[in-house]
PDB file of C-alpha atoms in Angstrom:
ATOM      1  CA  MET A  20       6.247 -16.293  41.785  1.00  0.00           C
ATOM      2  CA  LYS A  21       7.870 -15.395  38.481  1.00  0.00           C
ATOM      3  CA  GLN A  22       8.881 -11.787  37.988  1.00  0.00           C
ATOM      4  CA  SER A  23       8.483  -9.886  34.753  1.00  0.00           C
ATOM      5  CA  LYS A  24      11.498  -9.184  32.620  1.00  0.00           C
ATOM      6  CA  THR A  25      11.197  -5.457  33.329  1.00  0.00           C
ATOM      7  CA  THR A  26      11.304  -6.103  37.081  1.00  0.00           C
ATOM      8  CA  ARG A  27      14.379  -8.300  36.727  1.00  0.00           C
ATOM      9  CA  ILE A  28      16.109  -5.613  34.630  1.00  0.00           C
ATOM     10  CA  TYR A  29      15.129  -2.986  37.214  1.00  0.00           C
ATOM     11  CA  LYS A  30      16.632  -5.001  40.063  1.00  0.00           C
ATOM     12  CA  ARG A  31      19.770  -5.871  38.130  1.00  0.00           C
ATOM     13  CA  ALA A  32      20.552  -2.625  36.242  1.00  0.00           C
ATOM     14  CA  GLY A  33      18.308   0.135  37.539  1.00  0.00           C
ATOM     15  CA  VAL A  34      15.454   2.362  36.440  1.00  0.00           C
ATOM     16  CA  LYS A  35      17.168   3.687  33.319  1.00  0.00           C
ATOM     17  CA  TYR A  36      17.515   0.261  31.694  1.00  0.00           C
ATOM     18  CA  ALA A  37      14.086  -0.931  32.842  1.00  0.00           C
ATOM     19  CA  LEU A  38      12.513   2.140  31.250  1.00  0.00           C
ATOM     20  CA  ALA A  39      14.532   1.607  28.058  1.00  0.00           C
ATOM     21  CA  HIS A  40      13.275  -1.989  27.916  1.00  0.00           C
ATOM     22  CA  GLN A  41       9.656  -0.851  28.318  1.00  0.00           C
ATOM     23  CA  ILE A  42      10.044   1.746  25.552  1.00  0.00           C
ATOM     24  CA  LYS A  43      11.616  -0.829  23.243  1.00  0.00           C
ATOM     25  CA  LYS A  44       8.705  -3.164  23.939  1.00  0.00           C
ATOM     26  CA  ILE A  45       5.999  -0.532  23.361  1.00  0.00           C
ATOM     27  CA  LYS A  46       7.521   1.220  20.321  1.00  0.00           C
ATOM     28  CA  PRO A  47       6.224  -1.279  17.685  1.00  0.00           C
ATOM     29  CA  LYS A  48       2.695  -1.021  19.105  1.00  0.00           C
ATOM     30  CA  ILE A  49       2.844   2.761  18.892  1.00  0.00           C
ATOM     31  CA  ARG A  50       4.085   2.663  15.287  1.00  0.00           C
ATOM     32  CA  ARG A  51       1.132   0.471  14.286  1.00  0.00           C
ATOM     33  CA  ASN A  52      -1.346   2.812  15.957  1.00  0.00           C
ATOM     34  CA  HIS A  53      -3.557   4.603  13.423  1.00  0.00           C
ATOM     35  CA  ASN A  54      -3.425   7.922  15.295  1.00  0.00           C
ATOM     36  CA  TYR A  55       0.372   7.840  15.366  1.00  0.00           C
ATOM     37  CA  GLN A  56       0.540   7.069  11.636  1.00  0.00           C
ATOM     38  CA  SER A  57      -1.927   9.858  10.923  1.00  0.00           C
ATOM     39  CA  LEU A  58       0.114  12.311  12.985  1.00  0.00           C
ATOM     40  CA  MET A  59       3.334  11.296  11.212  1.00  0.00           C
ATOM     41  CA  MET A  60       1.628  11.791   7.836  1.00  0.00           C
ATOM     42  CA  PHE A  61       0.537  15.280   8.926  1.00  0.00           C
ATOM     43  CA  VAL A  62       4.078  16.154  10.052  1.00  0.00           C
ATOM     44  CA  SER A  63       5.658  14.860   6.832  1.00  0.00           C
ATOM     45  CA  LEU A  64       3.191  16.827   4.676  1.00  0.00           C
ATOM     46  CA  ILE A  65       3.810  20.026   6.654  1.00  0.00           C
ATOM     47  CA  LYS A  66       7.587  19.485   6.317  1.00  0.00           C
ATOM     48  CA  ALA A  67       7.096  19.069   2.557  1.00  0.00           C
ATOM     49  CA  GLY A  68       5.473  22.516   2.504  1.00  0.00           C
ATOM     50  CA  TYR A  69       1.811  21.621   2.028  1.00  0.00           C
ATOM     51  CA  ASN A  70      -1.153  23.490   3.363  1.00  0.00           C
ATOM     52  CA  PRO A  71      -2.907  21.584   6.194  1.00  0.00           C
ATOM     53  CA  THR A  72      -6.063  21.505   4.054  1.00  0.00           C
ATOM     54  CA  PHE A  73      -4.322  18.964   1.795  1.00  0.00           C
ATOM     55  CA  TYR A  74      -3.924  16.672   4.805  1.00  0.00           C
ATOM     56  CA  PHE A  75      -7.648  16.887   5.540  1.00  0.00           C
ATOM     57  CA  MET A  76      -8.439  16.206   1.885  1.00  0.00           C
ATOM     58  CA  LEU A  77      -6.338  13.017   2.063  1.00  0.00           C
ATOM     59  CA  LYS A  78      -8.067  12.010   5.291  1.00  0.00           C
ATOM     60  CA  LYS A  79     -11.449  12.553   3.627  1.00  0.00           C
ATOM     61  CA  TYR A  80     -10.555   9.921   1.026  1.00  0.00           C
ATOM     62  CA  HIS A  81      -9.044   7.547   3.640  1.00  0.00           C
ATOM     63  CA  ILE A  82      -5.486   7.982   2.377  1.00  0.00           C
ATOM     64  CA  LEU A  83      -2.809   7.131   4.912  1.00  0.00           C
ATOM     65  CA  LEU A  84       0.696   7.714   3.579  1.00  0.00           C
ATOM     66  CA  GLU A  85       3.018   5.238   5.234  1.00  0.00           C
ATOM     67  CA  SER A  86       6.226   5.770   3.296  1.00  0.00           C
ATOM     68  CA  LYS A  87       8.394   8.711   2.353  1.00  0.00           C
ATOM     69  CA  ALA A  88       8.293   7.541  -1.268  1.00  0.00           C
ATOM     70  CA  SER A  89       4.547   8.205  -1.315  1.00  0.00           C
ATOM     71  CA  VAL A  90       4.994  11.707   0.079  1.00  0.00           C
ATOM     72  CA  GLU A  91       7.678  12.403  -2.541  1.00  0.00           C
ATOM     73  CA  PHE A  92       5.414  11.041  -5.280  1.00  0.00           C
ATOM     74  CA  ILE A  93       2.583  13.313  -4.149  1.00  0.00           C
ATOM     75  CA  THR A  94       5.024  16.221  -3.996  1.00  0.00           C
ATOM     76  CA  GLN A  95       6.049  15.652  -7.624  1.00  0.00           C
ATOM     77  CA  ASN A  96       2.492  15.075  -8.901  1.00  0.00           C
ATOM     78  CA  TYR A  97       0.480  17.364  -6.641  1.00  0.00           C
ATOM     79  CA  ASP A  98      -1.170  19.312  -9.475  1.00  0.00           C
ATOM     80  CA  ILE A  99      -2.182  16.124 -11.325  1.00  0.00           C
ATOM     81  CA  ILE A 100      -3.701  14.631  -8.171  1.00  0.00           C
ATOM     82  CA  LYS A 101      -5.554  17.836  -7.354  1.00  0.00           C
ATOM     83  CA  ALA A 102      -6.938  18.085 -10.904  1.00  0.00           C
ATOM     84  CA  TRP A 103      -8.084  14.429 -10.795  1.00  0.00           C
ATOM     85  CA  LEU A 104      -9.827  14.882  -7.429  1.00  0.00           C
ATOM     86  CA  LYS A 105     -11.709  17.918  -8.757  1.00  0.00           C
ATOM     87  CA  SER A 106     -12.577  16.376 -12.142  1.00  0.00           C
ATOM     88  CA  GLN A 107     -16.086  15.405 -13.170  1.00  0.00           C
ATOM     89  CA  SER A 108     -15.042  11.846 -14.072  1.00  0.00           C
ATOM     90  CA  PHE A 109     -13.713  11.313 -10.534  1.00  0.00           C
ATOM     91  CA  HIS A 110     -16.988  12.434  -8.992  1.00  0.00           C
ATOM     92  CA  GLU A 111     -19.016  10.276 -11.390  1.00  0.00           C
ATOM     93  CA  ALA A 112     -16.989   7.109 -10.839  1.00  0.00           C
ATOM     94  CA  TYR A 113     -15.963   7.418  -7.190  1.00  0.00           C
ATOM     95  CA  ALA A 114     -18.593   9.594  -5.513  1.00  0.00           C
ATOM     96  CA  ASN A 115     -19.707   6.874  -3.089  1.00  0.00           C
ATOM     97  CA  HIS A 116     -16.537   4.800  -3.097  1.00  0.00           C
ATOM     98  CA  PRO A 117     -15.021   4.453   0.401  1.00  0.00           C
ATOM     99  CA  TYR A 118     -11.409   4.304  -0.850  1.00  0.00           C
ATOM    100  CA  PRO A 119     -11.081   6.201  -4.144  1.00  0.00           C
ATOM    101  CA  PRO A 120      -7.755   6.260  -6.020  1.00  0.00           C
ATOM    102  CA  LEU A 121      -5.747   9.484  -6.026  1.00  0.00           C
ATOM    103  CA  LEU A 122      -4.906   9.097  -9.725  1.00  0.00           C
ATOM    104  CA  ASP A 123      -7.006   8.059 -12.711  1.00  0.00           C
ATOM    105  CA  PRO A 124      -6.388   4.296 -13.072  1.00  0.00           C
ATOM    106  CA  LYS A 125      -7.584   4.266 -16.702  1.00  0.00           C
ATOM    107  CA  THR A 126      -4.873   6.619 -17.949  1.00  0.00           C
ATOM    108  CA  LEU A 127      -2.105   5.798 -15.481  1.00  0.00           C
ATOM    109  CA  ASP A 128       1.205   4.251 -16.510  1.00  0.00           C
ATOM    110  CA  TYR A 129       1.745   1.667 -13.774  1.00  0.00           C
ATOM    111  CA  THR A 130       5.320   0.987 -14.880  1.00  0.00           C
ATOM    112  CA  ARG A 131       6.353   4.304 -13.294  1.00  0.00           C
ATOM    113  CA  ILE A 132       4.896   3.597  -9.841  1.00  0.00           C
ATOM    114  CA  SER A 133       6.196   1.316  -7.111  1.00  0.00           C
ATOM    115  CA  PRO A 134       3.777  -1.122  -5.448  1.00  0.00           C
ATOM    116  CA  GLN A 135       4.084   0.653  -2.087  1.00  0.00           C
ATOM    117  CA  VAL A 136       3.106   3.998  -3.622  1.00  0.00           C
ATOM    118  CA  ALA A 137       0.223   2.360  -5.502  1.00  0.00           C
ATOM    119  CA  TRP A 138      -1.029   0.874  -2.226  1.00  0.00           C
ATOM    120  CA  ASP A 139      -0.790   4.218  -0.424  1.00  0.00           C
ATOM    121  CA  LEU A 140      -2.666   6.006  -3.237  1.00  0.00           C
ATOM    122  CA  ASN A 141      -5.494   3.408  -3.228  1.00  0.00           C
ATOM    123  CA  LEU A 142      -4.831   2.425  -6.832  1.00  0.00           C
ATOM    124  CA  PRO A 143      -6.385  -0.801  -8.127  1.00  0.00           C
ATOM    125  CA  LEU A 144      -4.170  -3.586  -9.434  1.00  0.00           C
ATOM    126  CA  PRO A 145      -2.669  -2.903 -12.876  1.00  0.00           C
ATOM    127  CA  PRO A 146      -5.156  -3.864 -15.607  1.00  0.00           C
ATOM    128  CA  TYR A 147      -2.652  -5.984 -17.538  1.00  0.00           C
ATOM    129  CA  TYR A 148      -4.361  -9.337 -17.078  1.00  0.00           C
ATOM    130  CA  LYS A 149      -7.249 -11.195 -18.721  1.00  0.00           C
ATOM    131  CA  PHE A 150      -8.845 -12.722 -15.631  1.00  0.00           C
ATOM    132  CA  LEU A 151      -8.183 -13.540 -12.008  1.00  0.00           C
ATOM    133  CA  LEU A 152      -9.004 -16.762 -10.248  1.00  0.00           C
ATOM    134  CA  PHE A 153      -9.173 -16.960  -6.498  1.00  0.00           C
ATOM    135  CA  GLY A 154      -9.574 -20.325  -4.891  1.00  0.00           C
ATOM    136  CA  SER A 155      -9.057 -22.339  -1.796  1.00  0.00           C
ATOM    137  CA  HIS A 156      -8.100 -25.885  -0.970  1.00  0.00           C
ATOM    138  CA  ALA A 157     -10.316 -28.758  -2.161  1.00  0.00           C
ATOM    139  CA  THR A 158     -11.812 -26.739  -5.050  1.00  0.00           C
ATOM    140  CA  GLY A 159      -9.758 -28.034  -7.967  1.00  0.00           C
ATOM    141  CA  ASN A 160      -7.273 -25.177  -7.908  1.00  0.00           C
ATOM    142  CA  ARG A 161      -4.190 -27.287  -8.426  1.00  0.00           C
ATOM    143  CA  GLY A 162      -5.687 -28.942 -11.515  1.00  0.00           C
ATOM    144  CA  PHE A 163      -6.588 -25.588 -13.045  1.00  0.00           C
ATOM    145  CA  GLN A 164      -3.127 -24.195 -12.271  1.00  0.00           C
ATOM    146  CA  THR A 165      -1.580 -27.209 -13.996  1.00  0.00           C
ATOM    147  CA  PHE A 166      -3.868 -26.605 -16.987  1.00  0.00           C
ATOM    148  CA  LEU A 167      -2.741 -22.956 -17.163  1.00  0.00           C
ATOM    149  CA  TRP A 168       0.882 -24.037 -16.954  1.00  0.00           C
ATOM    150  CA  TYR A 169       0.471 -26.490 -19.883  1.00  0.00           C
ATOM    151  CA  CYS A 170      -1.228 -23.734 -21.925  1.00  0.00           C
ATOM    152  CA  LYS A 171       1.732 -21.400 -21.283  1.00  0.00           C
ATOM    153  CA  GLY A 172      -0.405 -19.192 -19.062  1.00  0.00           C
ATOM    154  CA  LEU A 173       0.902 -17.351 -16.051  1.00  0.00           C
ATOM    155  CA  ASP A 174       0.145 -18.732 -12.643  1.00  0.00           C
ATOM    156  CA  TYR A 175       0.593 -16.702  -9.499  1.00  0.00           C
ATOM    157  CA  THR A 176       0.397 -18.508  -6.229  1.00  0.00           C
ATOM    158  CA  LEU A 177       0.469 -16.231  -3.252  1.00  0.00           C
ATOM    159  CA  ILE A 178       2.070 -17.744  -0.199  1.00  0.00           C
ATOM    160  CA  LYS A 179       1.167 -16.075   3.048  1.00  0.00           C
ATOM    161  CA  TYR A 180       4.098 -15.129   5.216  1.00  0.00           C
ATOM    162  CA  SER A 181       3.979 -13.347   8.497  1.00  0.00           C
ATOM    163  CA  ASN A 182       5.152  -9.790   8.700  1.00  0.00           C
ATOM    164  CA  GLN A 183       4.181  -8.059  11.900  1.00  0.00           C
ATOM    165  CA  TRP A 184       4.191  -4.600  10.305  1.00  0.00           C
ATOM    166  CA  ASP A 185       1.901  -5.111   7.328  1.00  0.00           C
ATOM    167  CA  SER A 186      -1.574  -6.500   6.928  1.00  0.00           C
ATOM    168  CA  TRP A 187      -2.321  -9.650   4.953  1.00  0.00           C
ATOM    169  CA  ALA A 188      -4.270  -7.598   2.378  1.00  0.00           C
ATOM    170  CA  LYS A 189      -1.304  -5.303   1.820  1.00  0.00           C
ATOM    171  CA  GLN A 190       1.077  -8.229   1.371  1.00  0.00           C
ATOM    172  CA  ALA A 191      -1.303  -9.826  -1.152  1.00  0.00           C
ATOM    173  CA  TYR A 192      -1.646  -6.540  -3.065  1.00  0.00           C
ATOM    174  CA  LEU A 193       2.116  -5.976  -3.234  1.00  0.00           C
ATOM    175  CA  CYS A 194       2.755  -9.555  -4.352  1.00  0.00           C
ATOM    176  CA  TYR A 195       0.097  -9.482  -7.093  1.00  0.00           C
ATOM    177  CA  PHE A 196       1.202  -6.025  -8.241  1.00  0.00           C
ATOM    178  CA  LEU A 197       4.797  -7.198  -8.659  1.00  0.00           C
ATOM    179  CA  GLU A 198       3.778 -10.402 -10.460  1.00  0.00           C
ATOM    180  CA  ILE A 199       1.454  -8.586 -12.863  1.00  0.00           C
ATOM    181  CA  MET A 200       4.043  -5.909 -13.646  1.00  0.00           C
ATOM    182  CA  ARG A 201       6.792  -8.483 -14.089  1.00  0.00           C
ATOM    183  CA  ASN A 202       4.777 -10.316 -16.742  1.00  0.00           C
ATOM    184  CA  TYR A 203       2.462  -7.658 -18.213  1.00  0.00           C
ATOM    185  CA  ALA A 204       4.094  -7.811 -21.672  1.00  0.00           C
ATOM    186  CA  TYR A 205       2.962 -11.427 -22.026  1.00  0.00           C
ATOM    187  CA  ILE A 206      -0.627 -10.710 -21.078  1.00  0.00           C
ATOM    188  CA  SER A 207      -1.739  -7.536 -22.863  1.00  0.00           C
ATOM    189  CA  ALA A 208      -0.623  -4.486 -24.756  1.00  0.00           C
ATOM    190  CA  PRO A 209       1.831  -2.100 -23.094  1.00  0.00           C
ATOM    191  CA  PRO A 210       0.452   0.681 -20.899  1.00  0.00           C
ATOM    192  CA  PRO A 211      -0.436   4.081 -22.361  1.00  0.00           C
ATOM    193  CA  ARG A 212       2.535   6.318 -23.044  1.00  0.00           C
ATOM    194  CA  ASN A 213       2.928   9.238 -20.667  1.00  0.00           C
ATOM    195  CA  THR A 214      -0.761  10.061 -20.410  1.00  0.00           C
ATOM    196  CA  LEU A 215      -0.342  11.838 -17.098  1.00  0.00           C
ATOM    197  CA  GLY A 216       3.233  12.973 -17.530  1.00  0.00           C
ATOM    198  CA  ILE A 217       4.358  10.910 -14.534  1.00  0.00           C
ATOM    199  CA  TYR A 218       7.947   9.709 -14.658  1.00  0.00           C
TER     200      TYR A 218
END
C-alpha cells in the first residue's frame, strides 16, 4: 500500500518536517478562503486607522479588498468614497444593485486607477469604447475580427490562462481593462479632467 507524502516525510525526518509540509500544503487553500480574506481586510483597515463601521459598510456592498494598493487608495480617497456612498445619485442608480461601485463611474478618471484597484472597488470597465462583441467558436467571430482589423479597428482577444489564485472573471476584467486603457485615445475622447480630485 502506498503511503502519503506526509507519512514518508514523518518517517524520514520527523514530526517537525511533516507538520511543515502539511502547513505548506494547506496554506494556499486558507488564503483562498473567503473568511480568511475578510478577516485580513478587517485587520488591514484597523491598522490603517479606520473605524470598524467602515469595514461593515464595505461588507454591506460586497467589497472585498484583496490588495494593499486598494487599502491605500481607499485611505487616500476616503472622504470622496464616503460622500459618493451617501449621495442621492448613488441611491438612485445602485439601490438594488448587488455589487455597487465605490466611486462614481461617470465622473471617474480611469487613467489614475490600476486594474486591481478598479476590480476591488467594483468599478465597471472604462467607458472608452464604442461597442463590445462577445462570441464563441463557430459563430463567425474570426471573420468579424478580420473585418475589424481591415477597418483599423481594435480587436481584443482574451486568451484564458490558468492562475490558481484568481478567478476567470477577474482575469478577464483585468485583461479588458488594460486593453481598453492602452488604446482609449483611439476610441473616444479623453477622460474628464480631475473631476474627483483623484491622482
